[in-house]
Tab-separated table of C-alpha atoms in Angstrom:
chain	number	residue	atom	x	y	z
Y	1	UNK	CA	8.715	-19.351	-8.983
Y	2	UNK	CA	11.087	-20.063	-6.087
Y	3	UNK	CA	14.204	-18.117	-5.373
Y	4	UNK	CA	15.577	-19.317	-2.084
Y	5	UNK	CA	15.928	-21.824	0.703
Y	6	UNK	CA	12.286	-21.530	1.795
Y	7	UNK	CA	9.692	-24.234	1.376
Y	8	UNK	CA	6.659	-23.037	-0.533
Y	9	UNK	CA	3.589	-24.651	1.020
Y	10	UNK	CA	0.428	-25.443	-0.911
Y	11	UNK	CA	-2.436	-23.001	-1.235
Y	12	UNK	CA	-4.475	-25.193	1.136
Y	13	UNK	CA	-2.627	-23.470	3.999
Y	14	UNK	CA	-4.031	-20.047	3.074
Y	15	UNK	CA	-6.993	-20.267	5.509
Y	16	UNK	CA	-4.609	-21.144	8.335
Y	17	UNK	CA	-2.404	-18.163	7.444
Y	18	UNK	CA	-5.486	-15.942	7.483
Y	19	UNK	CA	-6.536	-17.241	10.913
Y	20	UNK	CA	-2.989	-16.749	12.196
Y	21	UNK	CA	-2.856	-13.157	10.903
Y	22	UNK	CA	-6.210	-12.306	12.448
Y	23	UNK	CA	-5.151	-13.957	15.728
Y	24	UNK	CA	-1.978	-11.839	15.867
Y	25	UNK	CA	-4.047	-8.761	14.977
Y	26	UNK	CA	-6.543	-9.607	17.745
Y	27	UNK	CA	-3.702	-10.078	20.225
Y	28	UNK	CA	-2.406	-6.648	19.250
Y	29	UNK	CA	-5.846	-5.118	19.775
Y	30	UNK	CA	-6.195	-6.853	23.163
Y	31	UNK	CA	-2.770	-5.606	24.255
Y	32	UNK	CA	-3.745	-2.111	23.132
Y	33	UNK	CA	-6.918	-2.314	25.223
Y	34	UNK	CA	-4.937	-3.524	28.239
Y	35	UNK	CA	-2.434	-0.660	27.911
Y	36	UNK	CA	-5.286	1.828	27.592
Y	37	UNK	CA	-7.011	0.428	30.718
Y	38	UNK	CA	-3.776	0.664	32.734
Y	39	UNK	CA	-3.287	4.248	31.562
Y	40	UNK	CA	-6.713	5.068	32.948
Y	41	UNK	CA	-5.922	3.422	36.266
Y	42	UNK	CA	-8.220	0.441	35.744
Y	43	UNK	CA	-6.951	-3.159	35.950
Y	44	UNK	CA	-5.554	-4.327	32.569
Y	45	UNK	CA	-7.986	-7.261	32.433
Y	46	UNK	CA	-10.819	-4.789	31.823
Y	47	UNK	CA	-9.151	-3.477	28.682
Y	48	UNK	CA	-7.917	-6.759	27.208
Y	49	UNK	CA	-11.470	-7.887	26.563
Y	50	UNK	CA	-12.420	-4.727	24.693
Y	51	UNK	CA	-11.772	-6.133	21.196
Y	52	UNK	CA	-14.044	-9.125	21.882
Y	53	UNK	CA	-16.768	-6.960	23.389
Y	54	UNK	CA	-16.483	-4.469	20.549
Y	55	UNK	CA	-16.702	-7.286	17.982
Y	56	UNK	CA	-19.829	-8.664	19.642
Y	57	UNK	CA	-21.366	-5.194	19.759
Y	58	UNK	CA	-20.583	-4.331	16.125
Y	59	UNK	CA	-21.715	-7.690	14.741
Y	60	UNK	CA	-25.108	-7.178	16.385
Y	61	UNK	CA	-25.347	-3.508	15.454
Y	62	UNK	CA	-27.667	-2.587	12.649
Y	63	UNK	CA	-25.988	-0.893	9.716
Y	64	UNK	CA	-26.679	2.825	9.438
Y	65	UNK	CA	-26.804	4.230	5.948
Y	66	UNK	CA	-25.920	7.744	4.883
Y	67	UNK	CA	-27.912	9.559	2.220
Y	68	UNK	CA	-26.738	9.057	-1.360
Y	69	UNK	CA	-23.717	6.974	-0.351
Y	70	UNK	CA	-21.548	5.514	-3.103
Y	71	UNK	CA	-22.155	2.023	-1.805
Y	72	UNK	CA	-19.973	-0.069	-4.188
Y	73	UNK	CA	-16.888	2.085	-3.613
Y	74	UNK	CA	-17.579	2.152	0.131
Y	75	UNK	CA	-17.715	-1.649	0.228
Y	76	UNK	CA	-14.405	-1.906	-1.646
Y	77	UNK	CA	-12.781	0.505	0.787
Y	78	UNK	CA	-14.080	-1.089	3.979
Y	79	UNK	CA	-13.709	-4.725	2.966
Y	80	UNK	CA	-10.401	-4.231	1.192
Y	81	UNK	CA	-8.135	-3.483	4.153
Y	82	UNK	CA	-8.316	-7.017	5.597
Y	83	UNK	CA	-7.820	-8.491	2.108
Y	84	UNK	CA	-4.729	-6.369	1.474
Y	85	UNK	CA	-3.262	-7.383	4.843
Y	86	UNK	CA	-3.767	-11.030	3.835
Y	87	UNK	CA	-2.139	-10.403	0.454
Y	88	UNK	CA	0.832	-8.818	2.263
Y	89	UNK	CA	1.498	-11.891	4.386
Y	90	UNK	CA	1.485	-14.106	1.292
Y	91	UNK	CA	5.177	-13.233	0.841
Y	92	UNK	CA	6.067	-13.217	4.550
Y	93	UNK	CA	7.728	-16.482	5.622
Y	94	UNK	CA	6.765	-18.202	8.868
Y	95	UNK	CA	10.047	-19.826	9.802
Y	96	UNK	CA	10.939	-21.991	6.799
Y	97	UNK	CA	7.489	-22.003	5.229
Y	98	UNK	CA	6.024	-19.420	2.920
Y	99	UNK	CA	2.815	-19.226	0.899
Y	100	UNK	CA	4.337	-17.542	-2.121
Y	101	UNK	CA	8.094	-17.256	-2.512
Y	102	UNK	CA	7.871	-14.581	-5.212
Y	103	UNK	CA	11.198	-13.529	-6.758
Y	104	UNK	CA	10.003	-9.937	-6.220
Y	105	UNK	CA	8.358	-10.386	-2.811
Y	106	UNK	CA	9.566	-7.013	-1.531
Y	107	UNK	CA	8.031	-5.174	-4.494
Y	108	UNK	CA	4.833	-7.159	-3.964
Y	109	UNK	CA	4.597	-5.967	-0.365
Y	110	UNK	CA	5.219	-2.410	-1.545
Y	111	UNK	CA	2.463	-2.673	-4.165
Y	112	UNK	CA	0.034	-3.963	-1.547
Y	113	UNK	CA	0.782	-1.098	0.849
Y	114	UNK	CA	0.088	1.322	-1.993
Y	115	UNK	CA	-3.322	-0.295	-2.467
Y	116	UNK	CA	-4.071	0.938	1.075
Y	117	UNK	CA	-3.928	4.493	-0.363
Y	118	UNK	CA	-6.845	3.722	-2.627
Y	119	UNK	CA	-8.807	1.784	0.002
Y	120	UNK	CA	-8.656	4.366	2.786
Y	121	UNK	CA	-9.632	7.109	0.369
Y	122	UNK	CA	-12.522	5.002	-0.953
Y	123	UNK	CA	-13.678	4.299	2.609
Y	124	UNK	CA	-13.706	8.068	3.096
Y	125	UNK	CA	-15.383	8.856	-0.215
Y	126	UNK	CA	-18.062	6.160	-0.031
Y	127	UNK	CA	-20.350	7.403	2.770
Y	128	UNK	CA	-20.913	10.821	1.127
Y	129	UNK	CA	-20.020	12.547	4.364
Y	130	UNK	CA	-17.737	15.555	4.825
Y	131	UNK	CA	-15.869	14.187	7.848
Y	132	UNK	CA	-15.125	10.852	6.235
Y	133	UNK	CA	-14.046	12.522	2.985
Y	134	UNK	CA	-11.663	14.921	4.736
Y	135	UNK	CA	-10.212	11.871	6.506
Y	136	UNK	CA	-9.640	10.170	3.152
Y	137	UNK	CA	-7.854	13.214	1.765
Y	138	UNK	CA	-5.717	13.480	4.884
Y	139	UNK	CA	-4.588	9.902	4.374
Y	140	UNK	CA	-3.436	10.600	0.830
Y	141	UNK	CA	-1.574	13.711	2.002
Y	142	UNK	CA	0.222	11.602	4.616
Y	143	UNK	CA	0.843	8.880	2.081
Y	144	UNK	CA	2.915	11.338	0.053
Y	145	UNK	CA	4.989	11.941	3.190
Y	146	UNK	CA	5.641	8.319	4.172
Y	147	UNK	CA	5.623	6.316	0.944
Y	148	UNK	CA	9.002	7.332	-0.526
Y	149	UNK	CA	10.853	6.847	2.797
Y	150	UNK	CA	9.102	3.456	3.067
Y	151	UNK	CA	10.221	2.446	-0.431
Y	152	UNK	CA	13.850	3.384	0.204
Y	153	UNK	CA	13.741	1.758	3.653
Y	154	UNK	CA	12.808	-1.633	2.182
Y	155	UNK	CA	15.273	-1.131	-0.673
Y	156	UNK	CA	18.146	-1.251	1.852
Y	157	UNK	CA	17.668	-4.934	2.884
Y	158	UNK	CA	17.134	-5.864	-0.771
Y	159	UNK	CA	20.440	-4.208	-1.735
Y	160	UNK	CA	22.244	-5.881	1.169
Y	161	UNK	CA	20.855	-9.309	0.255
Y	162	UNK	CA	21.272	-8.749	-3.482
Y	163	UNK	CA	17.749	-10.063	-4.052
Y	164	UNK	CA	14.128	-8.939	-4.038
Y	165	UNK	CA	12.939	-12.329	-2.740
Y	166	UNK	CA	12.014	-12.200	0.954
Y	167	UNK	CA	13.495	-15.686	1.446
Y	168	UNK	CA	16.937	-14.514	0.250
Y	169	UNK	CA	16.723	-11.458	2.509
Y	170	UNK	CA	16.025	-13.707	5.508
Y	171	UNK	CA	18.859	-16.048	4.536
Y	172	UNK	CA	21.274	-13.100	4.248
Y	173	UNK	CA	20.630	-12.215	7.904
Y	174	UNK	CA	22.094	-15.376	9.369
Y	175	UNK	CA	24.371	-14.167	12.161
Y	176	UNK	CA	23.608	-10.438	11.901
Y	177	UNK	CA	20.153	-8.875	11.622
Y	178	UNK	CA	19.736	-6.064	9.157
Y	179	UNK	CA	18.099	-3.941	11.878
Y	180	UNK	CA	21.474	-3.885	13.654
Y	181	UNK	CA	23.506	-2.330	10.845
Y	182	UNK	CA	20.727	-0.406	9.077
Y	183	UNK	CA	18.818	1.019	12.060
Y	184	UNK	CA	17.544	4.106	10.207
Y	185	UNK	CA	15.852	1.995	7.531
Y	186	UNK	CA	14.316	-0.207	10.237
Y	187	UNK	CA	12.956	2.744	12.232
Y	188	UNK	CA	11.591	4.417	9.091
Y	189	UNK	CA	9.849	1.187	8.116
Y	190	UNK	CA	8.315	0.891	11.601
Y	191	UNK	CA	7.025	4.450	11.224
Y	192	UNK	CA	5.561	3.542	7.847
Y	193	UNK	CA	3.743	0.559	9.392
Y	194	UNK	CA	2.114	2.966	11.856
Y	195	UNK	CA	1.289	5.221	8.902
Y	196	UNK	CA	-0.417	2.680	6.651
Y	197	UNK	CA	-2.378	1.300	9.588
Y	198	UNK	CA	-3.475	4.883	10.456
Y	199	UNK	CA	-1.969	4.946	13.959
Y	200	UNK	CA	-0.551	7.876	15.898
Y	201	UNK	CA	1.408	9.927	14.990
Y	202	UNK	CA	-0.256	9.252	11.608
Y	203	UNK	CA	-3.813	8.928	12.927
Y	204	UNK	CA	-5.154	12.250	11.617
Y	205	UNK	CA	-7.268	10.532	8.886
Y	206	UNK	CA	-9.260	8.877	11.691
Y	207	UNK	CA	-8.766	11.755	14.106
Y	208	UNK	CA	-11.134	12.687	16.903
Y	209	UNK	CA	-11.085	16.272	15.579
Y	210	UNK	CA	-13.003	14.894	12.577
Y	211	UNK	CA	-15.445	12.834	14.661
Y	212	UNK	CA	-13.477	9.743	13.607
Y	213	UNK	CA	-12.625	10.796	10.029
Y	214	UNK	CA	-12.876	7.815	7.689
Y	215	UNK	CA	-14.548	5.920	10.539
Y	216	UNK	CA	-17.093	8.676	11.229
Y	217	UNK	CA	-20.115	7.190	9.472
Y	218	UNK	CA	-19.228	3.508	9.539
Y	219	UNK	CA	-21.295	1.172	11.662
Y	220	UNK	CA	-21.913	-2.507	12.260
Y	221	UNK	CA	-19.882	-4.969	10.229
Y	222	UNK	CA	-18.464	-2.145	8.040
Y	223	UNK	CA	-16.880	-0.506	11.067
Y	224	UNK	CA	-15.614	-3.866	12.305
Y	225	UNK	CA	-13.939	-4.507	8.934
Y	226	UNK	CA	-12.249	-1.100	9.021
Y	227	UNK	CA	-10.992	-1.541	12.586
Y	228	UNK	CA	-9.947	-5.159	12.036
Y	229	UNK	CA	-8.300	-4.128	8.759
Y	230	UNK	CA	-6.151	-1.553	10.542
Y	231	UNK	CA	-5.043	-4.120	13.124
Y	232	UNK	CA	-4.410	-6.714	10.416
Y	233	UNK	CA	-2.298	-4.198	8.458
Y	234	UNK	CA	-0.291	-3.434	11.585
Y	235	UNK	CA	0.241	-7.155	12.203
Y	236	UNK	CA	1.182	-7.813	8.567
Y	237	UNK	CA	3.590	-4.869	8.577
Y	238	UNK	CA	5.232	-6.171	11.769
Y	239	UNK	CA	5.545	-9.661	10.285
Y	240	UNK	CA	7.200	-8.222	7.166
Y	241	UNK	CA	9.571	-6.093	9.265
Y	242	UNK	CA	10.569	-9.231	11.179
Y	243	UNK	CA	11.365	-11.001	7.913
Y	244	UNK	CA	13.418	-8.249	6.292
Y	245	UNK	CA	15.003	-6.523	9.312
Y	246	UNK	CA	14.846	-8.785	12.378
Y	247	UNK	CA	16.258	-11.981	10.952
Y	248	UNK	CA	12.965	-13.791	10.266
Y	249	UNK	CA	13.101	-17.248	11.777
Y	250	UNK	CA	16.793	-17.045	12.798
Y	251	UNK	CA	17.383	-17.541	16.524
Y	252	UNK	CA	18.694	-20.037	19.052
Y	253	UNK	CA	16.856	-22.967	20.716
Y	254	UNK	CA	13.297	-22.329	19.494
Y	255	UNK	CA	12.081	-23.606	16.110
Y	256	UNK	CA	12.164	-21.069	13.260
Y	257	UNK	CA	8.382	-20.663	12.959
Y	258	UNK	CA	8.112	-19.862	16.668
Y	259	UNK	CA	10.876	-17.251	16.383
Y	260	UNK	CA	8.947	-15.580	13.544
Y	261	UNK	CA	5.840	-15.440	15.699
Y	262	UNK	CA	7.616	-14.294	18.875
Y	263	UNK	CA	9.442	-11.505	17.059
Y	264	UNK	CA	6.284	-10.399	15.265
Y	265	UNK	CA	4.363	-10.271	18.547
Y	266	UNK	CA	7.187	-8.343	20.233
Y	267	UNK	CA	7.427	-5.784	17.414
Y	268	UNK	CA	3.645	-5.389	17.281
Y	269	UNK	CA	3.579	-4.804	21.043
Y	270	UNK	CA	6.345	-2.205	20.689
Y	271	UNK	CA	4.405	-0.424	17.939
Y	272	UNK	CA	1.240	-0.440	20.080
Y	273	UNK	CA	3.222	1.073	22.937
Y	274	UNK	CA	4.728	3.727	20.643
Y	275	UNK	CA	1.373	4.687	19.181
Y	276	UNK	CA	-0.021	5.137	22.703
Y	277	UNK	CA	2.885	7.449	23.642
Y	278	UNK	CA	2.847	9.705	20.581
Y	279	UNK	CA	0.388	12.487	19.744
Y	280	UNK	CA	-1.358	12.801	16.380
Y	281	UNK	CA	0.594	15.088	14.061
Y	282	UNK	CA	-1.116	17.300	11.505
Y	283	UNK	CA	-0.595	15.928	7.978
Y	284	UNK	CA	0.710	19.259	6.668
Y	285	UNK	CA	3.451	19.164	9.330
Y	286	UNK	CA	4.321	15.545	8.504
Y	287	UNK	CA	4.952	16.357	4.838
Y	288	UNK	CA	7.938	18.718	5.276
Y	289	UNK	CA	9.344	16.422	7.987
Y	290	UNK	CA	9.016	13.399	5.683
Y	291	UNK	CA	10.647	15.100	2.706
Y	292	UNK	CA	13.259	17.317	4.354
Y	293	UNK	CA	14.395	15.116	7.237
Y	294	UNK	CA	13.390	11.479	6.804
Y	295	UNK	CA	13.922	11.074	3.060
Y	296	UNK	CA	17.557	12.350	3.059
Y	297	UNK	CA	18.282	10.249	6.165
Y	298	UNK	CA	16.984	7.055	4.604
Y	299	UNK	CA	18.827	7.830	1.344
Y	300	UNK	CA	22.050	8.231	3.344
Y	301	UNK	CA	21.282	4.888	4.995
Y	302	UNK	CA	20.876	3.349	1.569
Y	303	UNK	CA	24.209	4.874	0.495
Y	304	UNK	CA	25.953	3.370	3.533
Y	305	UNK	CA	24.416	-0.034	2.787
Y	306	UNK	CA	25.434	0.189	-0.876
Y	307	UNK	CA	29.022	1.152	0.061
Y	308	UNK	CA	29.207	-1.754	2.523
Y	309	UNK	CA	27.902	-4.167	-0.110
Y	310	UNK	CA	30.402	-2.912	-2.722
Y	311	UNK	CA	33.177	-3.019	-0.126
Y	312	UNK	CA	32.399	-6.647	0.734
Y	313	UNK	CA	32.706	-7.448	-2.950
A	1	UNK	CA	-4.557	-24.595	-19.106
A	2	UNK	CA	-4.526	-22.644	-15.836
A	3	UNK	CA	-2.562	-19.899	-17.598
A	4	UNK	CA	-5.238	-19.714	-20.298
A	5	UNK	CA	-8.025	-19.359	-17.756
A	6	UNK	CA	-6.112	-16.691	-15.820
A	7	UNK	CA	-5.267	-14.830	-19.022
A	8	UNK	CA	-8.861	-14.777	-20.291
A	9	UNK	CA	-10.183	-13.890	-16.870
A	10	UNK	CA	-7.783	-10.933	-16.587
A	11	UNK	CA	-8.457	-9.906	-20.193
A	12	UNK	CA	-12.218	-9.817	-19.591
A	13	UNK	CA	-11.732	-7.800	-16.368
A	14	UNK	CA	-9.365	-5.374	-18.115
A	15	UNK	CA	-11.720	-4.744	-21.056
A	16	UNK	CA	-14.907	-4.673	-18.977
A	17	UNK	CA	-13.530	-2.189	-16.459
A	18	UNK	CA	-12.075	-0.196	-19.355
A	19	UNK	CA	-15.587	0.089	-20.811
A	20	UNK	CA	-16.928	0.949	-17.356
A	21	UNK	CA	-14.653	4.007	-17.290
A	22	UNK	CA	-16.863	5.605	-19.935
A	23	UNK	CA	-20.194	4.206	-18.776
A	24	UNK	CA	-20.198	5.237	-15.104
A	25	UNK	CA	-21.386	8.684	-14.116
A	26	UNK	CA	-18.892	9.719	-11.428
A	27	UNK	CA	-15.251	10.730	-11.484
A	28	UNK	CA	-14.411	8.506	-8.519
A	29	UNK	CA	-15.918	5.419	-10.143
A	30	UNK	CA	-14.329	6.193	-13.508
A	31	UNK	CA	-10.880	6.652	-11.949
A	32	UNK	CA	-11.017	3.424	-9.978
A	33	UNK	CA	-12.495	1.481	-12.890
A	34	UNK	CA	-9.403	2.569	-14.819
A	35	UNK	CA	-7.242	1.449	-11.889
A	36	UNK	CA	-8.867	-2.014	-11.962
A	37	UNK	CA	-8.242	-2.221	-15.697
A	38	UNK	CA	-4.536	-1.392	-15.250
A	39	UNK	CA	-4.193	-3.837	-12.345
A	40	UNK	CA	-5.590	-6.622	-14.545
A	41	UNK	CA	-3.030	-5.725	-17.250
A	42	UNK	CA	-0.242	-5.662	-14.669
A	43	UNK	CA	-1.222	-9.099	-13.359
A	44	UNK	CA	-1.361	-10.392	-16.951
A	45	UNK	CA	2.326	-9.405	-17.277
A	46	UNK	CA	3.063	-11.982	-14.544
A	47	UNK	CA	2.029	-14.655	-17.059
A	48	UNK	CA	5.022	-13.643	-19.223
A	49	UNK	CA	7.297	-14.298	-16.242
A	50	UNK	CA	7.875	-10.542	-15.976
A	51	UNK	CA	7.338	-10.519	-12.201
A	52	UNK	CA	8.998	-7.188	-11.525
A	53	UNK	CA	7.321	-5.276	-14.335
A	54	UNK	CA	3.916	-6.780	-13.532
A	55	UNK	CA	4.019	-5.920	-9.824
A	56	UNK	CA	5.450	-2.465	-10.517
A	57	UNK	CA	2.616	-1.755	-12.962
A	58	UNK	CA	0.121	-2.606	-10.191
A	59	UNK	CA	2.032	-0.414	-7.723
A	60	UNK	CA	2.389	2.601	-10.013
A	61	UNK	CA	-1.119	2.492	-11.439
A	62	UNK	CA	-2.898	2.225	-8.073
A	63	UNK	CA	-0.741	5.057	-6.735
A	64	UNK	CA	-1.337	7.179	-9.810
A	65	UNK	CA	-5.101	6.638	-9.820
A	66	UNK	CA	-5.344	7.402	-6.090
A	67	UNK	CA	-3.672	10.757	-6.734
A	68	UNK	CA	-5.511	11.328	-10.007
A	69	UNK	CA	-8.876	10.876	-8.312
A	70	UNK	CA	-8.042	13.930	-6.186
A	71	UNK	CA	-7.336	16.081	-9.226
A	72	UNK	CA	-10.335	14.763	-11.150
A	73	UNK	CA	-12.699	15.577	-8.315
A	74	UNK	CA	-10.932	18.859	-7.571
A	75	UNK	CA	-11.532	20.092	-11.113
A	76	UNK	CA	-14.915	18.411	-11.653
A	77	UNK	CA	-16.108	18.766	-8.066
A	78	UNK	CA	-19.431	17.079	-7.602
A	79	UNK	CA	-21.073	14.300	-5.709
A	80	UNK	CA	-21.619	11.238	-7.867
A	81	UNK	CA	-25.027	10.398	-6.576
A	82	UNK	CA	-26.422	13.914	-6.407
A	83	UNK	CA	-24.983	15.181	-9.659
A	84	UNK	CA	-24.297	12.418	-12.182
A	85	UNK	CA	-22.232	13.527	-15.159
A	86	UNK	CA	-21.163	12.068	-18.448
A	87	UNK	CA	-17.625	10.731	-18.642
A	88	UNK	CA	-17.283	11.379	-22.377
A	89	UNK	CA	-16.742	14.503	-24.425
A	90	UNK	CA	-15.694	15.234	-27.999
A	91	UNK	CA	-17.538	12.069	-28.914
A	92	UNK	CA	-17.141	12.120	-32.707
A	93	UNK	CA	-13.391	12.800	-32.756
A	94	UNK	CA	-12.699	10.309	-29.990
A	95	UNK	CA	-14.764	7.625	-31.679
A	96	UNK	CA	-12.977	8.217	-34.974
A	97	UNK	CA	-9.515	8.164	-33.365
A	98	UNK	CA	-10.330	5.083	-31.287
A	99	UNK	CA	-11.837	3.225	-34.247
A	100	UNK	CA	-8.900	4.083	-36.482
A	101	UNK	CA	-6.318	3.064	-33.862
A	102	UNK	CA	-8.119	-0.220	-33.276
A	103	UNK	CA	-8.314	-0.907	-37.021
A	104	UNK	CA	-4.600	-0.166	-37.549
A	105	UNK	CA	-3.489	-2.280	-34.584
A	106	UNK	CA	-5.819	-5.165	-35.465
A	107	UNK	CA	-4.673	-5.042	-39.103
A	108	UNK	CA	-1.069	-5.061	-37.894
A	109	UNK	CA	-1.681	-8.132	-35.744
A	110	UNK	CA	-3.394	-10.000	-38.573
A	111	UNK	CA	-1.259	-8.925	-41.547
A	112	UNK	CA	2.322	-8.646	-40.282
A	113	UNK	CA	4.233	-11.914	-40.151
A	114	UNK	CA	5.294	-12.857	-36.672
A	115	UNK	CA	9.088	-12.811	-36.408
A	116	UNK	CA	11.036	-15.938	-35.594
A	117	UNK	CA	12.328	-16.069	-32.048
A	118	UNK	CA	15.966	-15.019	-31.761
A	119	UNK	CA	17.892	-15.774	-28.597
A	120	UNK	CA	16.357	-16.899	-25.322
A	121	UNK	CA	14.988	-14.944	-22.351
A	122	UNK	CA	17.512	-14.180	-19.614
A	123	UNK	CA	17.531	-16.502	-16.626
A	124	UNK	CA	16.659	-13.666	-14.250
A	125	UNK	CA	14.423	-11.198	-16.070
A	126	UNK	CA	14.370	-8.712	-13.167
A	127	UNK	CA	18.166	-8.567	-13.219
A	128	UNK	CA	18.127	-8.173	-17.017
A	129	UNK	CA	15.699	-5.241	-16.777
A	130	UNK	CA	17.864	-3.644	-14.099
A	131	UNK	CA	21.032	-4.086	-16.198
A	132	UNK	CA	19.322	-2.630	-19.277
A	133	UNK	CA	17.956	0.399	-17.421
A	134	UNK	CA	20.903	1.103	-15.144
A	135	UNK	CA	23.622	0.053	-17.593
A	136	UNK	CA	23.445	1.208	-21.180
A	137	UNK	CA	20.443	3.518	-20.709
A	138	UNK	CA	21.498	4.931	-17.362
A	139	UNK	CA	22.361	8.415	-18.638
A	140	UNK	CA	18.988	8.702	-20.370
A	141	UNK	CA	17.090	7.442	-17.328
A	142	UNK	CA	18.883	9.756	-14.891
A	143	UNK	CA	18.319	12.769	-17.145
A	144	UNK	CA	14.683	11.944	-17.802
A	145	UNK	CA	13.862	11.390	-14.133
A	146	UNK	CA	15.473	14.673	-13.065
A	147	UNK	CA	13.731	16.608	-15.853
A	148	UNK	CA	10.366	14.998	-15.052
A	149	UNK	CA	10.702	15.739	-11.363
A	150	UNK	CA	11.779	19.335	-12.006
A	151	UNK	CA	8.788	19.756	-14.324
A	152	UNK	CA	6.354	18.518	-11.694
A	153	UNK	CA	7.843	20.715	-8.967
A	154	UNK	CA	7.972	23.846	-11.131
A	155	UNK	CA	4.431	23.277	-12.398
A	156	UNK	CA	3.232	23.032	-8.793
A	157	UNK	CA	5.178	26.135	-7.764
A	158	UNK	CA	3.711	28.084	-10.688
A	159	UNK	CA	0.199	26.875	-9.914
A	160	UNK	CA	0.477	27.475	-6.169
A	161	UNK	CA	3.132	30.042	-5.237
A	162	UNK	CA	1.959	30.090	-1.635
A	163	UNK	CA	0.999	26.919	0.212
A	164	UNK	CA	-2.190	26.827	2.187
A	165	UNK	CA	-0.352	27.156	5.488
A	166	UNK	CA	2.590	29.330	4.379
A	167	UNK	CA	2.914	33.051	5.101
A	168	UNK	CA	-0.559	33.233	6.493
A	169	UNK	CA	-0.664	35.934	9.189
A	170	UNK	CA	-3.704	34.332	10.815
A	171	UNK	CA	-1.903	30.986	11.102
A	172	UNK	CA	1.221	32.543	12.582
A	173	UNK	CA	-0.800	34.504	15.086
A	174	UNK	CA	-2.530	31.312	16.144
A	175	UNK	CA	0.643	29.273	16.593
């Protein structure tokens, strides 16, 4: 089950990968808190501790129940986000090491981001609350806007590398990152990462106009899992973008695994900054934009990549 | 040995969640039970070495069930806990059809001689699938996909000539 130059490590490393993913996600959340504190004119140190304080608060908070909740489906939705983020990073290499060098790693990542559709909707359906349910429906409406551009965006690196294995895609970027000569695909993928982690401009499913949407009735550990799941998805998406667009572990001086981490942290920080700068866009306005503007653009990008690949022979 | 355990585990999950589709009393649970069943089948395809087909089955089925749940609840609108409903209808016909299909398929498995293996699987099965679909069958695939897409779009246009936010004087006045 190997298709490339990567070393597939044993499954015993899975817990370490999970800790690493959650650490990157926590760093992202801390950076977000620091940026928010600065924006409010407070020192950044006040904001950086917010994730820790929030974790302590939610772990001690007693769970509130809604009447006639569909508890099993709610649990799947809330607990699933972190699990899906972990399943995403299974195919993402850290330098030369990878947990699972699937021959179809890119399709695997795509399948996992589709599972987010189901999970966010279930998290909205479960509590039997109007706000949460509307949030769940909003997410699916947005999903129709971002999923096809996302699919074609990650098709471009696969076409350029001539392989669906993430390891081959990384190897094909030695010397020139794919983000450099397929910038549209890269930007569209970054937008999709914001979308499947429910961040502005795609944050309407958890919007304040809905009293928090899918988050509205969550409390205690359930709420923590939802929030942590969103950060973990953002971190996993950044890590995947680094592998398929930003050259993975390629880079001078530093060891490959450190390059993977540095690039992932940098991209995650950029996404946090972007999501702080952009307003939430109504899902019904995102749909025409996604289909009329973004989809043709990313298809043109794919055409350019295909022509270049054919031209190179 | 590991393959056997994985296969039987997935088979049990697929059948059990398939049964759950008809036993639960809410559209949401029935839809996602069906999704679990399909995911188990998709993962079982990985055991054949059909990585691409297996993962794509998971992708398509989860996506399809997520969308289908909307339609199911839209047409059967109800809260599962407040208003439980039966997931079966036309019981006699369905039972007869299901029983007959099972009998025919089971008889086929038991009575037909298994063919001898001819040839060997391709080295890269994903590439072979791609060649088959985009090579010899390309014309068919391109035609079918365009026709399917046109059907979906025209069905939606017929069902909903005016979108919720289109041509609404109140909306234009507000914006």
